[in-house]
Structure formats: structure tokens, C-alpha cells
Amino acid sequence: MAKFLLVEARFYDHLNDMLIAGARGALEAAGHEAEVLTVPGALEVPGAIAMAAESGQYDGFVALGVVIRGETYHFEIVAGESARGILALTMDGIAIGNGILTTENEAQAIYRADPAQANKGAGAAEAAMALLKLQQKFG
Ligand SMILES: Nc1c(NC[C@H](O)[C@H](O)[C@H](O)CO)[nH]c(=O)[nH]c1=O
Ligand SMILES: CC(=O)[C@@H](O)COP(=O)(O)O
């Protein structure tokens, strides 16, 4: 059994609840433990994962959240930079699955967050588990 930390950017409660349910379901079905840490937004997720990874308390991480385009360029910053930060940590050897949705509207986000539909939370958890296996293989 491994211990995973779900680091959620809680910007839209109803969407995050679905993402967490999907991710938790996939991890627990595989016999792993899941704990949740909440941060204000997607830009805080990479830093939170870096801090938690440094603690040595977790084997893997799942980044969860929703970024929905608004009126300004801020969408590009939030969506792109959170993804870039997460990828940089992954390339440092930390097992992270990225389940931060970046969508044009809420309907797109609902479809992808819903465990009964695209279930992207589970997909991110599966990716984290896959990277942990690689880490254990090559570590
Ligand atoms: N607009 C969204 C944000 N914006 C907030 C940033 O992520 C960050 O918390 C703020 O800039 C302070 O550093 N975050 C989301 O997760 N989703 C959004 O749609
Ligand atoms: C993705 C965002 O940061 C967005 O929610 C902000 O909306 P706006 O660009 O209208 O300020």
C-alpha cells in the first residue's frame, strides 16, 4: 500500500468534490491510502506538492482543480504555469498525476470531473500510480 496526497485547488466546490471522489476511488480500489490537502488555487498546487514531497510523508501526489477561462489573459497564466510547475516536479522524480482541468466553460468541466462521465480525477490518480511504479522500478 502506498500513501498519496490529493492536493486540490478548491476554486469550484462542486467540481472538486467530483474530482476528489474519482481520484480517491481509483486509489482505494488499488489498495492505496489517500489524504486531501486544500490550497486556494491552481497556482498554489506545485508549491504545496513541493513542500509535502520534502516532508517525505507521501509516496505520490494527485493535483486536482478546475481552471475555467474568464475575460482576461489570467487563464493562460493559471492554466499554463500550474501545469509547468507540476511537470517540473515530475521531472525531478516526484510521482504526480495532473487532474487540474482547464476548460472554456463549466459544462466542459462538469463532464470531465464527473466520475460517471470522463472521470478525470481517476485518470490523474492512475497516472500518479503509474509514475510511482516507475520510480520504484528505476529508483
Ligand atoms: N481563476 C482560477 C484560479 N485563480 C487563482 C490562482 O490559482 C491563484 O490562487 C491566485 O492567483 C493567487 O495566487 N485558480 C483556479 O484554481 N481556478 C481558476 O479558475
Ligand atoms: C482562470 C481565471 O483566472 C479566471 O477565472 C479569471 O477570470 P477573469 O479573467 O475574468 O478575471
CSV table of C-alpha atoms and ligand atoms in Angstrom, one decimal:
chain,number,residue,atom,x,y,z
A,1,MET,CA,0.0,0.0,0.0
A,2,ALA,CA,1.2,3.5,-0.8
A,3,LYS,CA,0.2,6.9,0.6
A,4,PHE,CA,-1.0,9.5,-1.8
A,5,LEU,CA,-1.7,13.2,-1.2
A,6,LEU,CA,-4.5,14.8,-3.2
A,7,VAL,CA,-3.6,18.4,-3.5
A,8,GLU,CA,-6.7,20.3,-4.5
A,9,ALA,CA,-7.1,23.8,-5.7
A,10,ARG,CA,-10.6,24.5,-4.3
A,11,PHE,CA,-11.9,27.1,-6.6
A,12,TYR,CA,-15.2,25.4,-7.5
A,13,ASP,CA,-16.5,23.2,-4.7
A,14,HIS,CA,-19.0,21.1,-6.6
A,15,LEU,CA,-16.4,20.3,-9.3
A,16,ASN,CA,-13.6,19.5,-6.8
A,17,ASP,CA,-15.9,17.2,-4.9
A,18,MET,CA,-16.3,15.1,-8.0
A,19,LEU,CA,-12.6,15.1,-8.9
A,20,ILE,CA,-11.7,14.0,-5.4
A,21,ALA,CA,-14.3,11.2,-5.4
A,22,GLY,CA,-12.9,9.9,-8.7
A,23,ALA,CA,-9.3,10.1,-7.6
A,24,ARG,CA,-9.9,8.6,-4.2
A,25,GLY,CA,-12.0,5.8,-5.7
A,26,ALA,CA,-9.2,4.8,-8.1
A,27,LEU,CA,-6.5,4.9,-5.4
A,28,GLU,CA,-8.5,3.0,-2.8
A,29,ALA,CA,-9.5,0.4,-5.5
A,30,ALA,CA,-5.8,-0.2,-6.0
A,31,GLY,CA,-5.3,-0.6,-2.2
A,32,HIS,CA,-3.7,2.7,-1.6
A,33,GLU,CA,-4.3,5.4,1.0
A,34,ALA,CA,-5.5,8.9,0.0
A,35,GLU,CA,-5.3,12.1,2.0
A,36,VAL,CA,-6.5,15.6,0.9
A,37,LEU,CA,-4.7,18.9,1.2
A,38,THR,CA,-6.6,22.1,0.1
A,39,VAL,CA,-5.0,25.2,-1.4
A,40,PRO,CA,-6.7,28.4,-2.7
A,41,GLY,CA,-6.0,27.9,-6.4
A,42,ALA,CA,-4.1,26.1,-9.1
A,43,LEU,CA,-1.1,28.3,-8.9
A,44,GLU,CA,-0.5,27.2,-5.3
A,45,VAL,CA,-0.6,23.5,-6.2
A,46,PRO,CA,3.0,23.0,-7.4
A,47,GLY,CA,4.4,24.7,-4.3
A,48,ALA,CA,2.2,22.7,-2.0
A,49,ILE,CA,3.3,19.5,-3.6
A,50,ALA,CA,7.0,20.5,-3.4
A,51,MET,CA,6.6,21.2,0.4
A,52,ALA,CA,4.7,18.0,1.0
A,53,ALA,CA,7.2,15.9,-1.0
A,54,GLU,CA,10.1,17.4,1.0
A,55,SER,CA,8.4,16.1,4.2
A,56,GLY,CA,8.8,12.5,2.9
A,57,GLN,CA,5.4,11.6,4.3
A,58,TYR,CA,3.9,10.7,0.9
A,59,ASP,CA,4.7,8.3,-1.9
A,60,GLY,CA,2.8,10.1,-4.6
A,61,PHE,CA,0.6,13.1,-5.4
A,62,VAL,CA,-2.5,13.9,-7.4
A,63,ALA,CA,-3.1,17.5,-8.4
A,64,LEU,CA,-6.8,18.4,-8.7
A,65,GLY,CA,-8.7,21.6,-9.6
A,66,VAL,CA,-10.5,23.4,-12.2
A,67,VAL,CA,-9.4,26.5,-14.2
A,68,ILE,CA,-12.3,28.0,-16.3
A,69,ARG,CA,-11.5,30.7,-18.8
A,70,GLY,CA,-12.6,34.2,-17.8
A,71,GLU,CA,-12.3,37.6,-19.6
A,72,THR,CA,-8.6,38.1,-19.3
A,73,TYR,CA,-5.2,36.5,-20.0
A,74,HIS,CA,-5.1,35.2,-16.5
A,75,PHE,CA,-6.5,31.9,-17.7
A,76,GLU,CA,-3.3,31.3,-19.7
A,77,ILE,CA,-1.2,32.1,-16.7
A,78,VAL,CA,-3.1,30.0,-14.2
A,79,ALA,CA,-3.6,27.0,-16.5
A,80,GLY,CA,-0.1,27.1,-18.1
A,81,GLU,CA,2.0,27.9,-15.1
A,82,SER,CA,0.4,25.4,-12.8
A,83,ALA,CA,0.9,22.7,-15.3
A,84,ARG,CA,4.5,23.8,-15.9
A,85,GLY,CA,5.3,23.8,-12.2
A,86,ILE,CA,3.8,20.3,-11.8
A,87,LEU,CA,5.7,19.0,-14.8
A,88,ALA,CA,9.0,20.4,-13.4
A,89,LEU,CA,8.4,18.5,-10.1
A,90,THR,CA,7.5,15.3,-12.1
A,91,MET,CA,10.8,15.6,-14.0
A,92,ASP,CA,12.6,15.8,-10.6
A,93,GLY,CA,11.2,12.3,-10.0
A,94,ILE,CA,8.1,13.1,-7.9
A,95,ALA,CA,5.2,10.8,-8.8
A,96,ILE,CA,2.4,13.3,-9.7
A,97,GLY,CA,-0.8,12.9,-11.7
A,98,ASN,CA,-2.2,16.2,-13.0
A,99,GLY,CA,-6.0,16.4,-12.7
A,100,ILE,CA,-6.3,20.2,-12.9
A,101,LEU,CA,-9.0,20.7,-15.6
A,102,THR,CA,-8.5,23.7,-17.9
A,103,THR,CA,-11.8,24.4,-19.7
A,104,GLU,CA,-13.7,27.0,-21.7
A,105,ASN,CA,-16.8,26.7,-19.6
A,106,GLU,CA,-18.5,24.9,-16.6
A,107,ALA,CA,-20.2,22.3,-18.8
A,108,GLN,CA,-16.9,21.1,-20.1
A,109,ALA,CA,-15.6,20.9,-16.5
A,110,ILE,CA,-18.7,19.0,-15.2
A,111,TYR,CA,-18.3,16.3,-17.9
A,112,ARG,CA,-14.6,15.8,-17.1
A,113,ALA,CA,-15.0,16.0,-13.3
A,114,ASP,CA,-17.9,13.6,-13.0
A,115,PRO,CA,-16.8,10.1,-12.0
A,116,ALA,CA,-19.8,8.8,-14.0
A,117,GLN,CA,-18.6,10.6,-17.2
A,118,ALA,CA,-15.0,11.3,-18.1
A,119,ASN,CA,-13.7,10.8,-14.5
A,120,LYS,CA,-10.5,12.8,-15.0
A,121,GLY,CA,-9.8,12.6,-11.2
A,122,ALA,CA,-9.4,8.8,-11.6
A,123,GLY,CA,-7.2,9.4,-14.7
A,124,ALA,CA,-4.9,11.6,-12.7
A,125,ALA,CA,-4.7,9.1,-9.9
A,126,GLU,CA,-3.9,6.3,-12.4
A,127,ALA,CA,-1.1,8.5,-13.8
A,128,ALA,CA,0.3,9.0,-10.3
A,129,MET,CA,0.3,5.3,-9.6
A,130,ALA,CA,2.0,4.6,-12.9
A,131,LEU,CA,4.8,7.1,-12.1
A,132,LEU,CA,5.2,5.6,-8.6
A,133,LYS,CA,5.7,2.2,-10.2
A,134,LEU,CA,8.4,3.7,-12.5
A,135,GLN,CA,10.0,5.4,-9.5
A,136,GLN,CA,10.1,2.1,-7.7
A,137,LYS,CA,11.5,0.3,-10.8
A,138,PHE,CA,14.2,2.8,-11.5
A,139,GLY,CA,14.7,4.4,-8.1
B,1,LIG,N1,-9.2,31.7,-11.9
B,1,LIG,C1,-8.8,30.5,-11.2
B,1,LIG,C2,-7.8,30.5,-10.3
B,1,LIG,N2,-7.1,31.6,-10.0
B,1,LIG,C3,-6.4,31.8,-8.7
B,1,LIG,C4,-4.9,31.4,-8.8
B,1,LIG,O1,-4.8,30.0,-9.0
B,1,LIG,C5,-4.2,31.8,-7.5
B,1,LIG,O2,-4.8,31.1,-6.4
B,1,LIG,C6,-4.2,33.2,-7.3
B,1,LIG,O3,-3.6,33.9,-8.5
B,1,LIG,C7,-3.4,33.6,-6.1
B,1,LIG,O4,-2.1,33.2,-6.2
B,1,LIG,N3,-7.4,29.3,-9.7
B,1,LIG,C8,-8.1,28.1,-10.0
B,1,LIG,O5,-7.7,27.1,-9.5
B,1,LIG,N4,-9.1,28.1,-10.9
B,1,LIG,C9,-9.5,29.3,-11.6
B,1,LIG,O6,-10.4,29.2,-12.4
B,2,LIG,C1,-8.8,31.4,-14.9
B,2,LIG,C2,-9.0,32.7,-14.2
B,2,LIG,O1,-8.1,33.2,-13.6
B,2,LIG,C3,-10.4,33.3,-14.4
B,2,LIG,O2,-11.3,32.7,-13.5
B,2,LIG,C4,-10.2,34.8,-14.0
B,2,LIG,O3,-11.3,35.4,-14.7
B,2,LIG,P1,-11.0,36.8,-15.4
B,2,LIG,O4,-10.0,36.6,-16.5
B,2,LIG,O5,-12.4,37.2,-15.9
B,2,LIG,O6,-10.5,37.8,-14.3
